[in-house]
Coordinates of C-alpha atoms in Angstrom, one line a residue:
Chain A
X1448 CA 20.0 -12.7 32.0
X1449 CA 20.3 -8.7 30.9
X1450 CA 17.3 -7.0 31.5
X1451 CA 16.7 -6.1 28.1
X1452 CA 18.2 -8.2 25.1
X1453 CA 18.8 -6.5 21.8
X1454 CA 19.0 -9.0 19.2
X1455 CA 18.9 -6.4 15.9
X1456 CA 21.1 -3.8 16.5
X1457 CA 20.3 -1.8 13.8
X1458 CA 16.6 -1.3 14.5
X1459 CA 16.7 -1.7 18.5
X1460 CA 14.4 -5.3 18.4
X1461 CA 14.5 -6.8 21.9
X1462 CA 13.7 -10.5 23.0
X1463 CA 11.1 -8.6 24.5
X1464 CA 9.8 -7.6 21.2
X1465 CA 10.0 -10.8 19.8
X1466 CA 8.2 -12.9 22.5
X1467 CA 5.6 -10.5 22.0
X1468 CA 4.9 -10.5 18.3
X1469 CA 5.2 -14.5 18.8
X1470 CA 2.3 -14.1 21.8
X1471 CA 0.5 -12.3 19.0
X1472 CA 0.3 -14.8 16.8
X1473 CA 3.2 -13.8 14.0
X1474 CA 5.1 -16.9 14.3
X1475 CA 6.0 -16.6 10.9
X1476 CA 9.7 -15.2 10.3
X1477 CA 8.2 -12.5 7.5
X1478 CA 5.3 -12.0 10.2
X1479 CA 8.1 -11.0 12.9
X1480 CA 10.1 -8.7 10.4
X1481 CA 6.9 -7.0 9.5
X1482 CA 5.8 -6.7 13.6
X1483 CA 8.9 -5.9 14.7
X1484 CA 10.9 -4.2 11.7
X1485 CA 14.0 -6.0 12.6
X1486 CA 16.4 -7.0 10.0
X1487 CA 15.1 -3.2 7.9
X1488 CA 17.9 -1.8 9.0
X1489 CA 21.9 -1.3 7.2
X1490 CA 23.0 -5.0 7.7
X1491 CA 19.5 -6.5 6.3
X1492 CA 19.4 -9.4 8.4
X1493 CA 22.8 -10.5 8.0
X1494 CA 23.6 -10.0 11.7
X1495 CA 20.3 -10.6 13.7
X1496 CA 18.2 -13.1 11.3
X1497 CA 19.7 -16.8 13.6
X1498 CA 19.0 -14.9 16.9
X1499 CA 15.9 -13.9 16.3
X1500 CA 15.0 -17.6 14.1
X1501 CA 16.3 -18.8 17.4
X1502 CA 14.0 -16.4 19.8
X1503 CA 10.8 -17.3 17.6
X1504 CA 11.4 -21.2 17.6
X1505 CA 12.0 -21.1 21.7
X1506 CA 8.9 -19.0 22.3
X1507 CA 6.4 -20.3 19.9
X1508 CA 8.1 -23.9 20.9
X1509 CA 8.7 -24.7 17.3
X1510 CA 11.4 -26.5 15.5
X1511 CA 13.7 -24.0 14.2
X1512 CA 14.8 -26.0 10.8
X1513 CA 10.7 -25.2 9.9
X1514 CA 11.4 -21.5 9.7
X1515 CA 12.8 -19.9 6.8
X1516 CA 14.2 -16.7 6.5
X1517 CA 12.4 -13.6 4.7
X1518 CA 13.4 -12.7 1.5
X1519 CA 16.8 -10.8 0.5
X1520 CA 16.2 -7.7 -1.1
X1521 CA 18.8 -6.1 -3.3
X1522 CA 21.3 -4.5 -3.2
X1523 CA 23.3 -7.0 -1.2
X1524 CA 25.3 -4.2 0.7
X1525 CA 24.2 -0.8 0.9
X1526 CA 25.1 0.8 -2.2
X1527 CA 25.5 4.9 -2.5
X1528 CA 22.9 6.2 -4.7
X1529 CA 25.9 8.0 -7.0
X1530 CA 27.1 4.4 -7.8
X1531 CA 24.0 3.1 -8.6
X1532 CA 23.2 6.5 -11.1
X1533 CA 26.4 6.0 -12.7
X1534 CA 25.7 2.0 -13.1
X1535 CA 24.3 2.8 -16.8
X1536 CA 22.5 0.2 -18.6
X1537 CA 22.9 -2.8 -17.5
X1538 CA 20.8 -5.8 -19.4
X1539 CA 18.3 -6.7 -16.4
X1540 CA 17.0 -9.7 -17.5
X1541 CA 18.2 -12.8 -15.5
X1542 CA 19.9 -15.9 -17.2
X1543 CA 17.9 -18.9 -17.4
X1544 CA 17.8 -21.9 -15.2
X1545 CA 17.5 -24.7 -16.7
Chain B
X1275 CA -11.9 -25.4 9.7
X1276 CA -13.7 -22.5 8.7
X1277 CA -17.1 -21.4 10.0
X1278 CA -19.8 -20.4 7.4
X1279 CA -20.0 -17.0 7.0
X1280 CA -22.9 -14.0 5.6
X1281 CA -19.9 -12.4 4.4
X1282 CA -16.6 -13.4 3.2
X1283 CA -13.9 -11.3 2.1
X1284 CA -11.6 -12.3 -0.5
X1285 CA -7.9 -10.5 0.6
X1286 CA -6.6 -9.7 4.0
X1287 CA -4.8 -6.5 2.9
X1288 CA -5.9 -2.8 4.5
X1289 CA -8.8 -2.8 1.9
X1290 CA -10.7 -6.1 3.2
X1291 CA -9.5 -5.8 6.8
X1292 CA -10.8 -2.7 6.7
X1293 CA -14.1 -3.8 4.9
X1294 CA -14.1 -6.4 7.5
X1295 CA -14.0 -3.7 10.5
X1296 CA -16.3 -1.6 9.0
X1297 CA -19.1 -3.8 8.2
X1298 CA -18.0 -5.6 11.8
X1299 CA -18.4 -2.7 13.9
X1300 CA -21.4 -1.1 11.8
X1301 CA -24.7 -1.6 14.3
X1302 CA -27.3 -1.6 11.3
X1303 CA -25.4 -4.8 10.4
X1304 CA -28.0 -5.8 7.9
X1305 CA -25.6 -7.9 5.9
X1306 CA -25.3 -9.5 8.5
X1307 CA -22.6 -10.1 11.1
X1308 CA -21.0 -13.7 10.4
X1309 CA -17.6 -12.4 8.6
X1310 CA -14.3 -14.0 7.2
X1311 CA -11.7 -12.9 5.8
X1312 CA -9.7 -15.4 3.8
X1313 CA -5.9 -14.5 2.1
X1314 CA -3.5 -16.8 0.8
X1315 CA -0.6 -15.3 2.6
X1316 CA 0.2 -13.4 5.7
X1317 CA -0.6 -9.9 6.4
X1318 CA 1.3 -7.2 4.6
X1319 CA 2.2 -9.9 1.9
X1320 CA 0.6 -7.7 -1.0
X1321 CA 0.4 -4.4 -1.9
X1322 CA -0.5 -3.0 1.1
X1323 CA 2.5 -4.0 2.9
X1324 CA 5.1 -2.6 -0.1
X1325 CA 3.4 0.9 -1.1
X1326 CA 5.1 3.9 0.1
X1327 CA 3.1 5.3 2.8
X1328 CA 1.7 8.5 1.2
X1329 CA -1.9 10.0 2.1
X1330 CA -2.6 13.0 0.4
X1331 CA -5.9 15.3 -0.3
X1332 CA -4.6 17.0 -3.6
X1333 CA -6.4 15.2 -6.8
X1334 CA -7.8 16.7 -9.5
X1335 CA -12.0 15.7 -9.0
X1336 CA -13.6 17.1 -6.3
X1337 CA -14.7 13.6 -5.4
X1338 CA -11.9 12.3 -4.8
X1339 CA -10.5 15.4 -2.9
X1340 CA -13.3 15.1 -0.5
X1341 CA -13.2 11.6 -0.3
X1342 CA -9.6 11.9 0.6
X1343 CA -10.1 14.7 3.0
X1344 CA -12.5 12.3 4.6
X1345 CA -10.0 9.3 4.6
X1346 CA -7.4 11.7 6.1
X1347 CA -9.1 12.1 8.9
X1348 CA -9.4 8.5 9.5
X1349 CA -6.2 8.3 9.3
X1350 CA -5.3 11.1 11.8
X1351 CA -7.5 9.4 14.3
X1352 CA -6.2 6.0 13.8
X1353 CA -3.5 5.4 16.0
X1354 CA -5.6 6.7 18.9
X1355 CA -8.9 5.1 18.1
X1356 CA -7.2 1.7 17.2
X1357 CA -4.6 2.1 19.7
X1358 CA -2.1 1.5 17.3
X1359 CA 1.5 3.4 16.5
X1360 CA 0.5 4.2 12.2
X1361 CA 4.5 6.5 12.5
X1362 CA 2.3 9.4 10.6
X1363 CA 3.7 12.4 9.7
X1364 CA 2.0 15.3 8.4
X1365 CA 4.9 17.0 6.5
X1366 CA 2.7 17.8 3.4
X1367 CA 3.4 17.1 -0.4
X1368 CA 4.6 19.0 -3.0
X1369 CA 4.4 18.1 -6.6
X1370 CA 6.7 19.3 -9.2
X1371 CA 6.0 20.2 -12.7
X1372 CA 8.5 20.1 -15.8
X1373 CA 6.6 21.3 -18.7
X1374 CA 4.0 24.0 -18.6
X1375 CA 1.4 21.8 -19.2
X1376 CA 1.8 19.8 -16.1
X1377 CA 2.1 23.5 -14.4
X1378 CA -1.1 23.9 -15.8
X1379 CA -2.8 20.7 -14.8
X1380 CA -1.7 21.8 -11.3
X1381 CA -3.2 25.1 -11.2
X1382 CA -6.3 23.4 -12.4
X1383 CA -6.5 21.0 -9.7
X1384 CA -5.5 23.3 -7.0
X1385 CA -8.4 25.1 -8.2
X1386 CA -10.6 22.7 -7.6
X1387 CA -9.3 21.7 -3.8
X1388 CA -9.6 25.5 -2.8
X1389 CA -13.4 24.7 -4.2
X1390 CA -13.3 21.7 -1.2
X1391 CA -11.5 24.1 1.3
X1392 CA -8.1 22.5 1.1
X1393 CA -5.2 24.6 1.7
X1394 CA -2.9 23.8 -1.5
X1395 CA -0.6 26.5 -2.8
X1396 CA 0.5 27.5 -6.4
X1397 CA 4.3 28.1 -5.3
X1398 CA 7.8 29.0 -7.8
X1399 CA 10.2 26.8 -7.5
X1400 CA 12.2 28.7 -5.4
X1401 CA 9.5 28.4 -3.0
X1402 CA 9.9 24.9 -3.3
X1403 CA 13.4 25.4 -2.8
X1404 CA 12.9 27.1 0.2
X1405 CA 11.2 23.9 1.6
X1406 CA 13.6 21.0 0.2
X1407 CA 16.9 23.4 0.2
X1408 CA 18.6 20.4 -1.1
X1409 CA 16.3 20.4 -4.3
X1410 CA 17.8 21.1 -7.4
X1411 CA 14.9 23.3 -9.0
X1412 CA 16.2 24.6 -12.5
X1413 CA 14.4 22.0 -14.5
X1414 CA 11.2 22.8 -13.1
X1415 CA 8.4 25.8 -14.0
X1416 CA 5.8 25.3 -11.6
X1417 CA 4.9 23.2 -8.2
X1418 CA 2.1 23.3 -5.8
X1419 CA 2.4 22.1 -2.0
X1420 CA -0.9 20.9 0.4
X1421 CA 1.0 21.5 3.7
X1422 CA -1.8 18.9 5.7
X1423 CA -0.9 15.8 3.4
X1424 CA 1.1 13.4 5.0
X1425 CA 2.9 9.8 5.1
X1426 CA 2.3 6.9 7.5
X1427 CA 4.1 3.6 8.1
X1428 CA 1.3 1.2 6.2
X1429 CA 1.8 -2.3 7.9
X1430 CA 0.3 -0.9 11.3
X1431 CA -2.7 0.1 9.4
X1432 CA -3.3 -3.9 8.9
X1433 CA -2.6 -5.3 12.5
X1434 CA -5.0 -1.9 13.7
X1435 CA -7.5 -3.0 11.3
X1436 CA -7.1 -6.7 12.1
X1437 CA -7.3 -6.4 15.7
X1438 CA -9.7 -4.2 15.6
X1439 CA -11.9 -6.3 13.2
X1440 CA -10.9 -9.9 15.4
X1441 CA -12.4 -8.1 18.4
X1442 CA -15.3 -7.5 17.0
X1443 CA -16.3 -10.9 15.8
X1444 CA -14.2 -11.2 12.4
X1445 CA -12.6 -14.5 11.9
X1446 CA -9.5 -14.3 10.2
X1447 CA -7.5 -17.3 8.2
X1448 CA -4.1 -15.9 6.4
X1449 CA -2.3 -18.4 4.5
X1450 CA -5.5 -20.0 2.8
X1451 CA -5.7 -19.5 -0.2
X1452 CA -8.7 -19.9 -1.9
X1453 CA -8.5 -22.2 -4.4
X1454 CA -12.2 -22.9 -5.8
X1455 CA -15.4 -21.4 -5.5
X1456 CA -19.2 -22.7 -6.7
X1457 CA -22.0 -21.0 -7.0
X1458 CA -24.9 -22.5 -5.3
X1459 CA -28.4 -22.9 -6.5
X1460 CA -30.4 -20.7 -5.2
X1461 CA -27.7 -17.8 -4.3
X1462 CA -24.5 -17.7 -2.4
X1463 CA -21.4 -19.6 -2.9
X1464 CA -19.5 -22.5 -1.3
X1465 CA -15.6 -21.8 -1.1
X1466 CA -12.7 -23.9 -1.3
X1467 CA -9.2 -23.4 0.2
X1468 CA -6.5 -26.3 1.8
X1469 CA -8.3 -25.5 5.2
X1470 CA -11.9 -26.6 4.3
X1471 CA -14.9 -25.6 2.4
X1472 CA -17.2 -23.1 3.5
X1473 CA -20.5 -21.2 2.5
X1474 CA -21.0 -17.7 2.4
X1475 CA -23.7 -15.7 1.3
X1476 CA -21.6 -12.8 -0.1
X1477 CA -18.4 -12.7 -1.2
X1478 CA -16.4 -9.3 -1.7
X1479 CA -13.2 -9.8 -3.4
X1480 CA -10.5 -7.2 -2.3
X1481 CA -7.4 -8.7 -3.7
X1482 CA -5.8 -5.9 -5.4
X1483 CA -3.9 -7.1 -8.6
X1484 CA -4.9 -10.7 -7.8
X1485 CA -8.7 -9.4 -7.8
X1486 CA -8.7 -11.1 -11.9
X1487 CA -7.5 -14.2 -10.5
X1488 CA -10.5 -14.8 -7.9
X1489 CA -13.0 -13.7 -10.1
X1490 CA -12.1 -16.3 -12.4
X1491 CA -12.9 -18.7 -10.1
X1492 CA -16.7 -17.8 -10.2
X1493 CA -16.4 -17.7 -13.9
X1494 CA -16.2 -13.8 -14.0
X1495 CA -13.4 -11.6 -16.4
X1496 CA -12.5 -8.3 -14.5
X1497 CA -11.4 -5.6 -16.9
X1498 CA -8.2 -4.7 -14.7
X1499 CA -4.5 -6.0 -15.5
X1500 CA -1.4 -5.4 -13.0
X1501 CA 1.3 -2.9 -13.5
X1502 CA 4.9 -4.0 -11.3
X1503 CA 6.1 -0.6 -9.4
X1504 CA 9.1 -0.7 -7.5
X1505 CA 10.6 0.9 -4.5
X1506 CA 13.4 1.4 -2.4
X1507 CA 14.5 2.7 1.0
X1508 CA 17.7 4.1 2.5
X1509 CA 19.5 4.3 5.1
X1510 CA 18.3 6.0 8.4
X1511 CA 19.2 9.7 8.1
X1512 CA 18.6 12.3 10.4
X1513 CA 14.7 14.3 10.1
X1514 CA 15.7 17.2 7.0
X1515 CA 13.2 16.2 4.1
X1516 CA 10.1 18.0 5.3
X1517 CA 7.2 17.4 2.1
X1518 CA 7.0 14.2 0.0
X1519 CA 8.3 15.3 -2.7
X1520 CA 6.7 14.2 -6.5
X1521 CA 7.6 14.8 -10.1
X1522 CA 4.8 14.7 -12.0
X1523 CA 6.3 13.5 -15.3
X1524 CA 8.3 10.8 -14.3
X1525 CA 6.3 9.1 -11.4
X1526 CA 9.1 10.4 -9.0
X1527 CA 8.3 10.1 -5.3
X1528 CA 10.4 10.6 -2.2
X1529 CA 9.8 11.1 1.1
X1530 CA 11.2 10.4 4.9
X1531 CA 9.5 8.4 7.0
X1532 CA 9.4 9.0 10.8
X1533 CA 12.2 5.5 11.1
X1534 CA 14.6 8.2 8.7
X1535 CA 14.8 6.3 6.1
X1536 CA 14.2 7.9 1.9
X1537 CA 11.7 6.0 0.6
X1538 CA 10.9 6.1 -2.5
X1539 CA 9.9 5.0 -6.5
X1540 CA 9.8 5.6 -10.0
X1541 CA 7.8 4.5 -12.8
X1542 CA 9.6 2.6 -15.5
X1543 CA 8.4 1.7 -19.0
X1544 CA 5.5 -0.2 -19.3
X1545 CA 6.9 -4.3 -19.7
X1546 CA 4.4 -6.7 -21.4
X1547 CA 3.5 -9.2 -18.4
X1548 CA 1.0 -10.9 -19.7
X1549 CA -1.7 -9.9 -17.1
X1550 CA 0.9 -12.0 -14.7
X1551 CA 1.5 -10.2 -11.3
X1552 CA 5.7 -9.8 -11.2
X1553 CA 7.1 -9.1 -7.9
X1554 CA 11.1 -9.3 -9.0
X1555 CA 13.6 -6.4 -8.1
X1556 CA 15.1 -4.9 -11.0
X1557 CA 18.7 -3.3 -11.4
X1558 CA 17.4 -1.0 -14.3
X1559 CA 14.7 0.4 -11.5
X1560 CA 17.7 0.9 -8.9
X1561 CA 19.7 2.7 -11.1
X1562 CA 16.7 5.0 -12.8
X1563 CA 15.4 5.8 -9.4
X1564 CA 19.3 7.0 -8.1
X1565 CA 19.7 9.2 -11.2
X1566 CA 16.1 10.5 -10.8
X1567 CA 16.6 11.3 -7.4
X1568 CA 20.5 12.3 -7.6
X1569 CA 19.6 15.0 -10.0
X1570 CA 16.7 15.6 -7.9
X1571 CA 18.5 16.6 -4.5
X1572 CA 22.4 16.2 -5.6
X1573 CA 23.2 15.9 -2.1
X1574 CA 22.0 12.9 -1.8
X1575 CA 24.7 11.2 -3.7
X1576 CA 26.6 9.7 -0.8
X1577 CA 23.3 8.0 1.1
X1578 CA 23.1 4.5 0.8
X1579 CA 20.3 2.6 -0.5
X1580 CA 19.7 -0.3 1.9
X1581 CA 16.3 -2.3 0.2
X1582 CA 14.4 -2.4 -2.8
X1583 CA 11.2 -4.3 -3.6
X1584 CA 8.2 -4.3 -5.7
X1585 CA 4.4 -4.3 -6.0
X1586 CA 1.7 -4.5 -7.8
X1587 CA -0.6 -1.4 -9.3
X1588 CA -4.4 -2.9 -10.4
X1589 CA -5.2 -0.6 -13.4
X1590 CA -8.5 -0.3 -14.7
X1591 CA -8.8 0.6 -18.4
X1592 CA -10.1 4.0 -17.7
X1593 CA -8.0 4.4 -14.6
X1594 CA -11.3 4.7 -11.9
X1595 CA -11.6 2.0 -9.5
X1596 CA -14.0 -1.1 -9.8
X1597 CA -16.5 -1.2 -6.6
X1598 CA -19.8 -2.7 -6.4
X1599 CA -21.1 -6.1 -7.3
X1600 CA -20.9 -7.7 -10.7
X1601 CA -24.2 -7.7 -13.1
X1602 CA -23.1 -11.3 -14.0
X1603 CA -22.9 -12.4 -10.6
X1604 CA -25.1 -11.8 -7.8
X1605 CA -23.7 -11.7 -4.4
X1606 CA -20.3 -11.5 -5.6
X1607 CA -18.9 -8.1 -4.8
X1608 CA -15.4 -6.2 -6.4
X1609 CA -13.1 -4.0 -4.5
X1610 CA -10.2 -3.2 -6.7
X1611 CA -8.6 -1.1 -9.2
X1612 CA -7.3 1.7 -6.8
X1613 CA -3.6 2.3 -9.3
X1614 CA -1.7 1.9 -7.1
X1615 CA -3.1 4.7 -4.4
X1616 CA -5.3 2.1 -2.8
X1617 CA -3.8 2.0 0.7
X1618 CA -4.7 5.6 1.4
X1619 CA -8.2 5.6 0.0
X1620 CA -9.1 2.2 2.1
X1621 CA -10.1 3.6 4.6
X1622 CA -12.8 5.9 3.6
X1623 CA -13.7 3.6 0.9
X1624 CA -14.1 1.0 2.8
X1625 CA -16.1 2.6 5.6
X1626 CA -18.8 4.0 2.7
X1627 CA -18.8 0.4 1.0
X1628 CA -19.4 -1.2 4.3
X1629 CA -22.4 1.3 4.9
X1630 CA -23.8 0.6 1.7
X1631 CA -23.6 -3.5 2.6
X1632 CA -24.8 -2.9 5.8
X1633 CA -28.4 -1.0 4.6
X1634 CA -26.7 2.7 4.7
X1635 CA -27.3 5.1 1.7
X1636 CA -25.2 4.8 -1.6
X1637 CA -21.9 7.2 -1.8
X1638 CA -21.9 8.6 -5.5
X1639 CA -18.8 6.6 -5.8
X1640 CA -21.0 3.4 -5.9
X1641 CA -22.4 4.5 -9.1
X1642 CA -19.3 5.9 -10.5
X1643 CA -16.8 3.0 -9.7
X1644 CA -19.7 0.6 -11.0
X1645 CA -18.0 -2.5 -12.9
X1646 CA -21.4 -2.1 -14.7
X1647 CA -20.0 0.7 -16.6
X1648 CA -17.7 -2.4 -18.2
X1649 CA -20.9 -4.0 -19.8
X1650 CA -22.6 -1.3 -21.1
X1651 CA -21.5 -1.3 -24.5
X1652 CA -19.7 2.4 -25.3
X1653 CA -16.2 2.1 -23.2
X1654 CA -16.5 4.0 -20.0
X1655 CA -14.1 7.4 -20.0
X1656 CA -13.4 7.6 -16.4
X1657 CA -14.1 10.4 -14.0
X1658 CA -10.8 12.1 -15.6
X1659 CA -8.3 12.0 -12.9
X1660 CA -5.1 13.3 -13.7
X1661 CA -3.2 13.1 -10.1
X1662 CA -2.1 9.8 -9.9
X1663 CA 1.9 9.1 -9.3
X1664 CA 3.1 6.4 -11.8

């Protein structure tokens, strides 16, 4: 294998990186983001979030259908601050589930 | 399992990690050295780990100027002392004013950090402009800027602390909860969570907005209620915003940490929540905060707002943190109450509160955070500070 495996492109998180925060005990995959800072970056996840599940679950030798993924933050594709100031009001309370 | 402990510590954010490391590495150690810290989730879960980064001297009581000098320094040696990368960057802050009377209240308080040797300027706004040229300064009429302030990237602060703190002796259980806790007869406590029961001597609760919730389970009512603040980031841009930048009538705060990314919030109206801690993202906060910070810096239009989140603020009803321990309670200390500027005042707090625990003298904030002041009778008015953002 390559030397050095980048599995979030947008914030440079190797394997490497991974293994490590795993060694340290984050085996969590909100413990990895936070160590690591992967999935912070412009795609939010969307691109690195199996690899890395994947990298966690091999290293800390666990099954990767225990792991869920970290929580998705708004707005669900980078959005230009100018179309966000010209959303206006917008009612902001969410419909009920029943 | 958990072991017994002399002291446990309710909340594994950068206050009671901090607390933890403190009272760990203090050699007096007279409240003794068997210490747990207990937190129902995993580090950076809470407030610590969703505040925006900002350390700054410039308040308005020379208390809490020098207390923030003090934790400054802390923070400046941290990464070398802890061994830890905390991303700081000393770019200053720079506080805007609208109205005359917040120009005022700034030439008040930069009165009173000259008075504590800090370096804070009354500047124009063109001055200001001449620091953030992309600031649109016509709607403001005075600012002041405290070039040795500074952000830092808070979730290092925890692992620095934690590590720090394991090495030393401090057991540490995240995700344990606790979910009861009895007094025993005779003093101390025994404490419940899913991972076993435990004794300990002392407990300090430092869990932020949740500190109500623990209390309760000793029977106790803390006077503080939650506030939900949100925040977003950007995308990555190249270094060009120097100062944090604040508006001190709307709660505005930007700045650009060392990854690139604006980071930033705004307050929003007060909602009625009950005392209930919320932690959902709001579109109404996304599109105040771009229209607060387009007009701001109308450059900024075209940048892209990649994340936005929320946390909690742990208001006390005269706005002056609750430390000590509770009259009602012996043995149970309180930690909480910062407003939502607790991350950059744990560290000196927590290295004075630890002091005190461990047989050291009293800082005067003992007696002027005192949740004692709650019980008294006449409603306590606070030590008056006015530099709080939100």
């Amino acid at each position: 294998m390559a030397r050095k495996v980048i599995l979030c492109r947008c914030e440079d998180v190797t394997l490497a990186d991974v293994q490590h925060a795993v060694r340290l005990g984050y085996t969590d995959v909100e413990e990895v983001k936070r160590y690591t800072g992967f999935g912070t970056g412009p795609c939010q996840g969307k691109e690195c979030l199996r690899g890395i599940v994947a990298a966690i679950a091999a290293t800390a030798k666990s099954d990767p259908s225990t792991l869920t993924p970290f929580t998705s933050r708004p707005p669900l594709v980078p959005t230009e601050l100018a179309v966000l100031a010209g959303a206006g009001t917008v009612p902001t309370r969410p419909s009920k589930r029943k | 399992m958990i072991a017994d402990a002399d002291i446990a510590i309710v909340g594994a954010g950068v206050m009671g990690l901090a607390l933890a490391y403190n009272l760990a590495s203090d050699r007096r150690g007279s409240g003794g050295k068997r210490i747990v810290v207990v937190d129902g989730h995993y580090l950076a879960w809470g407030a610590s780990g969703r505040n925006g980064g900002g350390v700054r001297q410039q308040w308005s009581t020379e208390m809490n100027v020098r207390l923030m000098q003090e934790s400054m320094d802390i923070c400046a040696h941290f990464a070398k002392r802890m061994r830890i990368n905390v991303w700081m960057r000393r770019g200053g802050y720079l506080f805007l004013a609208r109205t005359q009377a917040a120009a005022r209240r700034l030439e008040r308080n930069v009165a009173v950090q000259s008075r504590c040797g800090l370096e804070t300027e009354i500047i124009t706004p063109g001055e200001a402009q001449a620091l953030v040229p992309e600031l649109a300064v016509e709607p403001f009429v005075g600012a002041c800027y405290n070039p040795s302030d500074g952000i830092v990237f808070p979730w290092p602060f925890l692992w620095g602390y934690a590590h720090a703190a394991a090495k030393h002796g401090v057991a540490i259980h995240t995700s344990t909860p606790v979910t009861a806790i009895a007094r025993r007869a005779g003093g101390g406590f025994r404490i419940t969570t899913p991972a076993g029961t435990f004794a300990a001597e002392r407990i300090i609760c430092a869990a932020g907005a949740w500190s109500p919730e623990v209390a309760r389970l000793v029977g106790a009512a803390l006077p503080n209620r939650p506030q939900r603040h949100e925040i977003m980031s950007t995308e990555p841009l190249k270094p060009f915003l120097k100062p944090m930048v604040t508006v001190s009538e709307t709660g505005l705060y930007v700045s650009q940490s060392l990854r690139g990314e604006l980071v930033g919030g705004i307050s929003l109206p007060p909602e009625d929540d009950g005392g209930e801690v919320r932690l959902g993202s709001r579109l109404a906060f996304a599109t105040t905060m771009a229209r607060a910070l387009v007009s701001l810096m109308p450059r900024l239009g075209h940048v892209k707002v990649v994340r936005q989140w929320a946390g909690p603020y742990d208001l006390s009803p005269d706005g002056d943190p609750i430390v000590g321990e509770l009259p009602d309670v012996p043995g149970f200390h309180v930690v909480c109450g910062f407003r939502g500027h607790g991350f950059m005042m744990a560290p000196v707090v927590a290295r004075h509160f630890a002091g005190y625990l461990s047989g050291g003298p009293p800082h005067e904030f003992l007696s002027a955070w005192s949740p004692a002041r709650f019980t008294s009778g006449t409603p306590p008015r606070g030590g008056g500070e006015e530099m709080f953002i939100g």
